Coordinates of C-alpha atoms and ligand atoms in Angstrom, one line a residue:
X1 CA -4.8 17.8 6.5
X2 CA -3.2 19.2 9.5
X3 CA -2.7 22.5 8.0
X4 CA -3.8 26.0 10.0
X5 CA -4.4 23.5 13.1
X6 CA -3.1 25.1 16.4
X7 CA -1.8 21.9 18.2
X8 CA -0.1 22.2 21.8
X9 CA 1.6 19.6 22.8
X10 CA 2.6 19.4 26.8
X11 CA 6.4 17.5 27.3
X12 CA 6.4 15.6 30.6
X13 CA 10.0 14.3 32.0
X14 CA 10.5 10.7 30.7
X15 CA 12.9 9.5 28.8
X16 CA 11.0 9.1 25.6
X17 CA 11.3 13.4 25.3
X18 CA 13.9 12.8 22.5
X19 CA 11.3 11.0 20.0
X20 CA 8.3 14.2 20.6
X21 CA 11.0 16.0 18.9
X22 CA 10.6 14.2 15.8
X23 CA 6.8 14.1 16.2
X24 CA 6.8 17.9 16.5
X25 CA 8.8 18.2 13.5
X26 CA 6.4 16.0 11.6
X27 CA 4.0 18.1 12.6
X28 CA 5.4 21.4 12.0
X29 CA 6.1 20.2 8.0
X30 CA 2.7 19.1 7.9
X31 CA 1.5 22.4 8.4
X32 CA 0.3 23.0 12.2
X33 CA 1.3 25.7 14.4
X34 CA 2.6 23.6 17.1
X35 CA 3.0 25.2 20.8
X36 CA 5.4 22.8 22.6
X37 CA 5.1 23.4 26.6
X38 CA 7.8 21.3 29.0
X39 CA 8.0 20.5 32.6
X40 CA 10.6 21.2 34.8
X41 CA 12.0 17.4 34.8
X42 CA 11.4 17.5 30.9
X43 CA 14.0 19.9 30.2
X44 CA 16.4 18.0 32.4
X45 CA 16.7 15.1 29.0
X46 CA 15.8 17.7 26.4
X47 CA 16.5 21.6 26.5
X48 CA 13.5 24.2 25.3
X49 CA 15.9 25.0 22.4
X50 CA 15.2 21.6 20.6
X51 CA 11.6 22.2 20.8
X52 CA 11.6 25.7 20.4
X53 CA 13.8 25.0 16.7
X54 CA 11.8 22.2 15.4
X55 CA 8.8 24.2 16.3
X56 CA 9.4 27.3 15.1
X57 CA 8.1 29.2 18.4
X58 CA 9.5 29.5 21.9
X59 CA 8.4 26.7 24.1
X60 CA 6.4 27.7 27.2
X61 CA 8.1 26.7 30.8
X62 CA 6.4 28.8 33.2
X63 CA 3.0 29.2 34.6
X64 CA 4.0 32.6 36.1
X65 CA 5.4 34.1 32.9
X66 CA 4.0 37.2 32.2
X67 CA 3.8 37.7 28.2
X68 CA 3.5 40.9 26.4
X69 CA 0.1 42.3 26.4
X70 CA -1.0 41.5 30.0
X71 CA -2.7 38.2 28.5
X72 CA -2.8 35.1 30.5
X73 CA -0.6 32.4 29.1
X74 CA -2.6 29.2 30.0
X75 CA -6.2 30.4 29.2
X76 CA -4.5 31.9 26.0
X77 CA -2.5 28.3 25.1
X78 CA -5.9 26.7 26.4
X79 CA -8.2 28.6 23.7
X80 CA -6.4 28.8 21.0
X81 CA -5.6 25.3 20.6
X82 CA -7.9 23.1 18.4
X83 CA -6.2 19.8 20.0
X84 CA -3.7 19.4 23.2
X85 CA -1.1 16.7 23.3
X86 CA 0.4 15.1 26.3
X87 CA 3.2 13.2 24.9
X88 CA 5.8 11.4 26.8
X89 CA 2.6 11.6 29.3
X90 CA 4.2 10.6 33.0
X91 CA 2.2 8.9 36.1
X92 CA 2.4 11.7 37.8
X93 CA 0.7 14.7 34.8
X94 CA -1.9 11.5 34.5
X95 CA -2.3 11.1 38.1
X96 CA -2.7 15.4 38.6
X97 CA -5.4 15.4 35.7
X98 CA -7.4 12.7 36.9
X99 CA -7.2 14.2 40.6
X100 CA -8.0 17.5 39.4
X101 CA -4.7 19.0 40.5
X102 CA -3.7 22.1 38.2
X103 CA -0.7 23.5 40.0
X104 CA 1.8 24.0 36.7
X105 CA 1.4 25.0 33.1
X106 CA 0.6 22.1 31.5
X107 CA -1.9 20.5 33.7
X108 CA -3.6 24.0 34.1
X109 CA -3.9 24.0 30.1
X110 CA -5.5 20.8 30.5
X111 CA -8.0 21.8 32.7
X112 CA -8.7 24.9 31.0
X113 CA -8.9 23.5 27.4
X114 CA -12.3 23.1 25.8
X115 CA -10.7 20.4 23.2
X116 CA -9.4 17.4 22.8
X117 CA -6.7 16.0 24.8
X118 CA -4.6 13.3 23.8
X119 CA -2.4 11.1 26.5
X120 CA 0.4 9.2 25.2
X121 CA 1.4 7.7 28.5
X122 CA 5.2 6.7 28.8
X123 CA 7.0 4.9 31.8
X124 CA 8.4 1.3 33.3
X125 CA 6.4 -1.3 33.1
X126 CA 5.6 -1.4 36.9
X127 CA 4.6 2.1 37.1
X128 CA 2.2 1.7 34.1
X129 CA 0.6 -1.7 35.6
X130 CA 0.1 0.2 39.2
X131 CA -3.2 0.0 40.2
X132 CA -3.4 3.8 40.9
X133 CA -2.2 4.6 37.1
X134 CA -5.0 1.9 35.9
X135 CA -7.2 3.5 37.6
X136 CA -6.6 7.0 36.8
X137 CA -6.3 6.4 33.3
X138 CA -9.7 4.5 33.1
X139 CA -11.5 7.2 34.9
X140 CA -10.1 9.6 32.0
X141 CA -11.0 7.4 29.6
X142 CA -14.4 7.8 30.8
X143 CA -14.5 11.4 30.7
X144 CA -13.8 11.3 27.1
X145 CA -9.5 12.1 27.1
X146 CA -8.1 10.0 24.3
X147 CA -5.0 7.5 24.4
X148 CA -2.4 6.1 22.3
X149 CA -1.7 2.9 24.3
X150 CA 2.2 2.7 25.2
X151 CA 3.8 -0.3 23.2
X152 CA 5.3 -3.3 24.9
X153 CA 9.4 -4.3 24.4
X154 CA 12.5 -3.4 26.1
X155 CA 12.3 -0.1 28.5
X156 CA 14.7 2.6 29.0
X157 CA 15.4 1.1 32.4
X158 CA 16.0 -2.5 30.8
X159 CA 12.8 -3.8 31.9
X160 CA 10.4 -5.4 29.3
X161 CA 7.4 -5.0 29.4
X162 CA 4.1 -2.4 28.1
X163 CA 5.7 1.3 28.7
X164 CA 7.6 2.3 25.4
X165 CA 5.9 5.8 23.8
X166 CA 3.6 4.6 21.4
X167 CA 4.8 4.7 17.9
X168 CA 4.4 7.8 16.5
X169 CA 2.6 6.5 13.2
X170 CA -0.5 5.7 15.9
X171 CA 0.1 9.0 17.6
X172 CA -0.2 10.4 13.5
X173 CA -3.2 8.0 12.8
X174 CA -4.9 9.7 16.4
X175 CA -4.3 13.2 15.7
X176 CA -6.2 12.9 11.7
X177 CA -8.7 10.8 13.4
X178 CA -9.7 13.9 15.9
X179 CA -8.6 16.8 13.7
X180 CA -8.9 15.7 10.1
X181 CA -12.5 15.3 9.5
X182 CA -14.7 17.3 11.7
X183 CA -18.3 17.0 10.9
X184 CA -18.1 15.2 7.5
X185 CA -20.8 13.5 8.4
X186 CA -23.5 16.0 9.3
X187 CA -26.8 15.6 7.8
X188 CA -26.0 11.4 7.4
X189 CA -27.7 8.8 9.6
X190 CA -25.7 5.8 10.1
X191 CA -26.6 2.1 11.4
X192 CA -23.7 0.0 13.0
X193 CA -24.4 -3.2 14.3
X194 CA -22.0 -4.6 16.9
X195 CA -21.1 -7.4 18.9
X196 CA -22.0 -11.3 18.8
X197 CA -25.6 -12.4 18.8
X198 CA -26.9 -15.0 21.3
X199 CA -28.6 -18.0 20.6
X200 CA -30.4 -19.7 22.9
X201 CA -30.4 -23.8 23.8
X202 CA -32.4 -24.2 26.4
X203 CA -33.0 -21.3 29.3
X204 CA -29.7 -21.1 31.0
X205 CA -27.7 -22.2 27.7
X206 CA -26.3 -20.2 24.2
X207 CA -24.4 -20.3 21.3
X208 CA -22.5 -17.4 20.7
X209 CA -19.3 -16.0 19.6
X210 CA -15.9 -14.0 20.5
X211 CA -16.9 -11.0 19.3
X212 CA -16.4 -8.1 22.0
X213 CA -18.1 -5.3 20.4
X214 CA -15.2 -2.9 20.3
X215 CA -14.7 -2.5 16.4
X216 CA -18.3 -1.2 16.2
X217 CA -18.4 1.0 19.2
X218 CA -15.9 2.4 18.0
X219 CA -17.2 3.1 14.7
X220 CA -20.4 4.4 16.2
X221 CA -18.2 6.7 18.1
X222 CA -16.2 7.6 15.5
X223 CA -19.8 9.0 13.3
X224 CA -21.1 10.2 15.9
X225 CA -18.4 12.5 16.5
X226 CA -18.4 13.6 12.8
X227 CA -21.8 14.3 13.4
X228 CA -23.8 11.6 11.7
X229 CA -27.0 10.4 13.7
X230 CA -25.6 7.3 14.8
X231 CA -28.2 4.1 15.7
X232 CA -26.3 0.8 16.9
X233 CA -27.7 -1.9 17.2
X234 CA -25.6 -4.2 19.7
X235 CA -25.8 -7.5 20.8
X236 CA -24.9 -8.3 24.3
X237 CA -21.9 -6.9 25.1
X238 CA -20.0 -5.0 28.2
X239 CA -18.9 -2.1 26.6
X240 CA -20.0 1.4 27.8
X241 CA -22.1 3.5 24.7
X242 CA -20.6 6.1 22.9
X243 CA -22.2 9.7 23.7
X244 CA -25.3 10.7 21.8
X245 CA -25.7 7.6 20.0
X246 CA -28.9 5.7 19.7
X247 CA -28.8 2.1 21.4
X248 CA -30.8 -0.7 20.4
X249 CA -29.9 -4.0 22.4
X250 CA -30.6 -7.6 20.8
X251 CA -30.2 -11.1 21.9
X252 CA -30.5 -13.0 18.8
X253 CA -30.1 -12.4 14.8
X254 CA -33.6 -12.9 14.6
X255 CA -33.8 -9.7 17.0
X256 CA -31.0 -7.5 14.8
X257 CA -32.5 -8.8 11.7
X258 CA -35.9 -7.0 12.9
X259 CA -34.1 -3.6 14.7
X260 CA -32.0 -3.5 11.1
X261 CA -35.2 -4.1 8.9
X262 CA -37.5 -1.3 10.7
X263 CA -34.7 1.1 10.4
X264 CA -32.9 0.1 7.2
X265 CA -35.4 3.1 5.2
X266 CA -34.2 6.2 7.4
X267 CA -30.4 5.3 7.0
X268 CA -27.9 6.6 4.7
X269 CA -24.9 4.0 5.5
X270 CA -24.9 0.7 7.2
X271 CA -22.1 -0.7 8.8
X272 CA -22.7 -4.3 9.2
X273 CA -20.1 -4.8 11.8
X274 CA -21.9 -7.5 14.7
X275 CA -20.5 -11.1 14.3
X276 CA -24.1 -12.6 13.4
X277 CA -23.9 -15.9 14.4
X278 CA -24.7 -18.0 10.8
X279 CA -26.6 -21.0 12.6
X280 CA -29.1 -21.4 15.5
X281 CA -30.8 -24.2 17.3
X282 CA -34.2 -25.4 15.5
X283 CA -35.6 -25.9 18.8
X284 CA -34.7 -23.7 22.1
X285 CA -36.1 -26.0 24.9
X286 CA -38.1 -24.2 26.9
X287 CA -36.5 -26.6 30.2
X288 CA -33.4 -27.4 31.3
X289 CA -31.8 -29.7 28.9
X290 CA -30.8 -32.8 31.5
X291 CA -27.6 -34.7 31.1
X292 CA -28.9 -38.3 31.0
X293 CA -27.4 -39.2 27.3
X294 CA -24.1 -39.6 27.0
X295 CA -24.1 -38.1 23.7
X296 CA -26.7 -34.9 22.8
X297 CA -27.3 -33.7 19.2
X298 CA -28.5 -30.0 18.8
X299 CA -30.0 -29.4 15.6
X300 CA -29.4 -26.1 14.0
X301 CA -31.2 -24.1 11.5
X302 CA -29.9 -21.5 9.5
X303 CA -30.0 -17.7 10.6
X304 CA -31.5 -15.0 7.6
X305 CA -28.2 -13.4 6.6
X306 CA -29.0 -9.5 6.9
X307 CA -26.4 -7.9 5.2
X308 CA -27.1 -10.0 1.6
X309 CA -30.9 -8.9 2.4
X310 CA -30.0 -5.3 2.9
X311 CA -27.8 -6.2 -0.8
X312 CA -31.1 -7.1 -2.2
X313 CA -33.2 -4.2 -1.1
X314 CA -30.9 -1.3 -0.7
X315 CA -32.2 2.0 -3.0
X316 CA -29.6 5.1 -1.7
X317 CA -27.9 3.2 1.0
X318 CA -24.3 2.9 1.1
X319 CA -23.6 -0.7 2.6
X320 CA -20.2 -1.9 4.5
X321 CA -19.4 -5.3 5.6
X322 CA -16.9 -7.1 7.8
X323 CA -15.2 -10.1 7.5
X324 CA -13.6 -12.6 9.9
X325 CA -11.6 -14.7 8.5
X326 CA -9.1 -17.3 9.0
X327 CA -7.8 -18.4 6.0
X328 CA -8.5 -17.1 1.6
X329 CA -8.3 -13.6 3.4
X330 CA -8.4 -11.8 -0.4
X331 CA -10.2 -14.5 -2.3
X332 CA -13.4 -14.8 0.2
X333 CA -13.4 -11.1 0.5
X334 CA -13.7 -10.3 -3.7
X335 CA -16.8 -12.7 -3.5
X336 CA -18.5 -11.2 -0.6
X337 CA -18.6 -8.2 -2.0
X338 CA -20.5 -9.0 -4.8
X339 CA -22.3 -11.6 -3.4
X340 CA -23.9 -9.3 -1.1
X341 CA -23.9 -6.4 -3.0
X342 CA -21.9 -4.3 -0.8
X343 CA -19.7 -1.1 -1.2
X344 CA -17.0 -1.6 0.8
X345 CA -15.6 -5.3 2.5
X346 CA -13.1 -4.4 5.6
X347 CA -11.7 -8.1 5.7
X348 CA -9.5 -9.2 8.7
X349 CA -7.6 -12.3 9.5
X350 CA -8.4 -13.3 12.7
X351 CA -5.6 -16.1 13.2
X352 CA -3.3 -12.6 13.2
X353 CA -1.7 -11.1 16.5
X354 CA -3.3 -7.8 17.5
X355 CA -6.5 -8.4 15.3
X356 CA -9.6 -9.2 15.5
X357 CA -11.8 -10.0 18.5
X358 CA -11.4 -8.3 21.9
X359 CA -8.1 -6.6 21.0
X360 CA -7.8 -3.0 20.6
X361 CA -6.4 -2.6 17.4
X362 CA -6.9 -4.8 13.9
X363 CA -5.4 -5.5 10.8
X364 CA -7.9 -5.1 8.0
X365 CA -7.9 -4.9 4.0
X366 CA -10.2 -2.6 2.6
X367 CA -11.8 -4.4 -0.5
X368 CA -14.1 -2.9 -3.0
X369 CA -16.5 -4.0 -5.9
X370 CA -14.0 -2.5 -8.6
X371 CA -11.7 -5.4 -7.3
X372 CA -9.4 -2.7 -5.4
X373 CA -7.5 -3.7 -2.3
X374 CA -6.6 -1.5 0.5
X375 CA -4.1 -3.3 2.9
X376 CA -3.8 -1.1 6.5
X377 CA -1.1 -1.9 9.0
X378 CA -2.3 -2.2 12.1
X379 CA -4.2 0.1 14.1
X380 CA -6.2 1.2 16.6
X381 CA -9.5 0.2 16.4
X382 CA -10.6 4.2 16.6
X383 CA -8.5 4.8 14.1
X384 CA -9.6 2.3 11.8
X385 CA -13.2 3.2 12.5
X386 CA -12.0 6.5 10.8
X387 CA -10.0 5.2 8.3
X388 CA -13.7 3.1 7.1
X389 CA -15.2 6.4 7.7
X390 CA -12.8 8.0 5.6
X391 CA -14.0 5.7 2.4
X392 CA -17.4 6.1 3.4
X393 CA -17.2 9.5 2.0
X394 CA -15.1 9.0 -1.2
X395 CA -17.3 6.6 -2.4
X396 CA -20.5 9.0 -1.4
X397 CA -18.4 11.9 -3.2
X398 CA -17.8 9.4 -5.9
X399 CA -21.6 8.6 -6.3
X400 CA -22.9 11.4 -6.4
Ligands
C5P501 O1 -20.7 -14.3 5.2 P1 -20.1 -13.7 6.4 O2 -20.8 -14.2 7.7 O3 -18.6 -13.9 6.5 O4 -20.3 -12.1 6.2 C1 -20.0 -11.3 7.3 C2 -20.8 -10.0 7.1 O5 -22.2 -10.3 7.0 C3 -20.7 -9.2 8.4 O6 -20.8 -7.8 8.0 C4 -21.8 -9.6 9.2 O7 -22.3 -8.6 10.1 C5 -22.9 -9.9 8.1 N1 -23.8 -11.0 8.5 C6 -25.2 -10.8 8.5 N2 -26.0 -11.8 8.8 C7 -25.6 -13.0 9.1 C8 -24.2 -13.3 9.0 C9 -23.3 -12.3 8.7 O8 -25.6 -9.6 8.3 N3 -26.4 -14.0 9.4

């Protein structure tokens, strides 16, 4: 998938140099034309000529270099690159991006790149948790530079703690989440819903759920940028939208069960992804509820369950479920799927560390009518959105 890519990755001076070698070697025998460009303090763990075998091409040092030709080196790295890695990323490359310093090779790349940049931050534990890194990092985030998180376990400086270079299987997973599927999904309109609903007791009081909304921004983000028309339809949640994606905010299931309905006709995929909550109360006082009984019954009445509806009525429209779970993961799964008709059951254990609700990553199994089960380690909840994404077109290709 990666092959003809032009990937340049930018080698900053932490310890964690010695494992971009083998991620540039992955990279290389997958096909890309890799560019490696170090630092100065890089090259004091790991010489140029490392990078410079594995890669098959020198390795770029200097932003004064003249090369043959009279071309300029950084606007040349810069435009010919279709993706620009910063991995072991430092505090201080981070720090110079987000400041808007360009004052060596690699941060003047990253400014003068027009494509995506990933960050692989690397570095102890206190350095990582520093306000000013926080910060920096988050106001990249919002100006759309991707991350693989750094892991958490013993440092190089015998600390413990988050700081470790991600694994490169997630900085893999990242790199065929940007590059492997550009614009797949032009022409397609796709619906996510997202988030918990709300459901009201009285005026001040709900009933709601844990459900941060992060799986199905993310898969919203994920369409959008391979160019599907994306509507989501979110319950209340504090997430910031992804960029040119329609929202439509709800309270209630009774609110997303309308927003799904009027728009169900228009769509070509659903992604049923919002933790609906199942039940409601019969009756929402319209005061205060008072606390003179020492016990208090609220009655509740069931909620219309939209996906088996959308089961029922679907003509063209390819539908995907999600599944929390805490126990008969595989078992409960098989019967959804047919029980609401759906194409495609991503079924997650809750009860597991590092998935489900208001993590970043999940741990899902990929379940289909035919009775075939895809288990995925865990991931990134981007690069699950992609992975989902991914099946979303087989089984179109497959329909068709
Ligand atoms: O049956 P269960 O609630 O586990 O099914 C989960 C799937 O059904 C999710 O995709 C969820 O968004 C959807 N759902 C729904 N309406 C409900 C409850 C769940 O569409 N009332």
């Amino acid at each position: 998938m990666l092959s003809g890519k032009n990937i340049t990755i930018g080698v900053t001076g932490g310890i964690a140099v010695y494992k971009v070698a083998q991620l540039v070697s992955y990279l290389a025998a997958a096909g890309a034309s890799i560019r490696v460009m170090m630092t100065k303090s890089a090259q004091e763990f790991v010489t140029p000529l490392t990078f410079q075998t594995l890669s098959g091409h020198r390795v770029y040092t200097d932003l004064f270099e003249r090369p043959a030709g009279g071309t300029v080196q950084h606007i040349d790295l810069a435009a010919s690159s279709d993706l620009v890695i910063l991995a072991p990323a430092t505090a201080n490359i981070i720090g110079k991006i987000a400041c808007g310093i360009a004052d060596d090779l690699i941060s003047t790349v990253v400014m003068a790149a027009g494509c995506p940049v990933i960050i692989c931050p690397a570095m102890n534990v206190n350095m990582y948790n520093n306000r000013i890194v926080q910060r920096n990092l988050a106001s990249l985030r919002d100006l759309g530079y991707h991350f693989v998180e750094p892991s958490v376990g013993r440092l190089a400086c015998g600390a413990e703690g988050r700081g470790r270079l991600a694994d490169l299987e997630l900085i893999i997973d990242r790199i065929n989440s940007i590059l492997a599927n550009e614009g797949d999904f032009k022409g397609l309109s796709v619906m996510v819903t997202a988030g918990p609903t709300v459901e009201p007791v009285d005026p001040v009081r709900y009933l709601t759920n844990k459900s941060s909304g992060k799986m199905g921004f993310a898969l919203a983000e994920a369409a959008a940028r391979r160019g599907a028309r994306v509507i989501l339809v979110s319950g209340p949640v504090v997430l910031k939208p992804p960029a040119g994606v329609e929202v439509v905010p709800v309270q209630t299931a009774a609110e997303m069960h309308i927003a799904v309905m009027e728009r169900f006709s228009s769509v070509d995929v659903v992604v049923m992804c919002a933790a609906v909550a199942d039940y409601r109360p019969k009756i929402a006082a319209t005061q205060k509820i008072k606390k003179h009984e020492e016990t208090l019954t609220i009655e509740l009445e069931k909620n219309p369950d939209i996906l088996a509806e959308l089961g029922r009525i679907k003509k063209h429209q390819l539908l995907v479920g999600f599944a929390a779970e805490t126990e008969d993961l595989e078992k409960n799964a098989h019967q959804k799927v047919a029980a609401k008709n759906l194409e495609l059951l991503v079924a997650n254990d809750v009860t597991l560390p590092g998935a489900g609700f208001s993590t970043d990553t999940n741990i899902a199994k990929l379940v289909f009518p035919d009775g075939r089960v895809i288990s995925l380690p865990k991931m990134d909840k981007l690069d699950l959105a992609h992975r989902i994404l991914n099946e979303v077109i087989a089984l179109r290709r497959a329909a068709v």
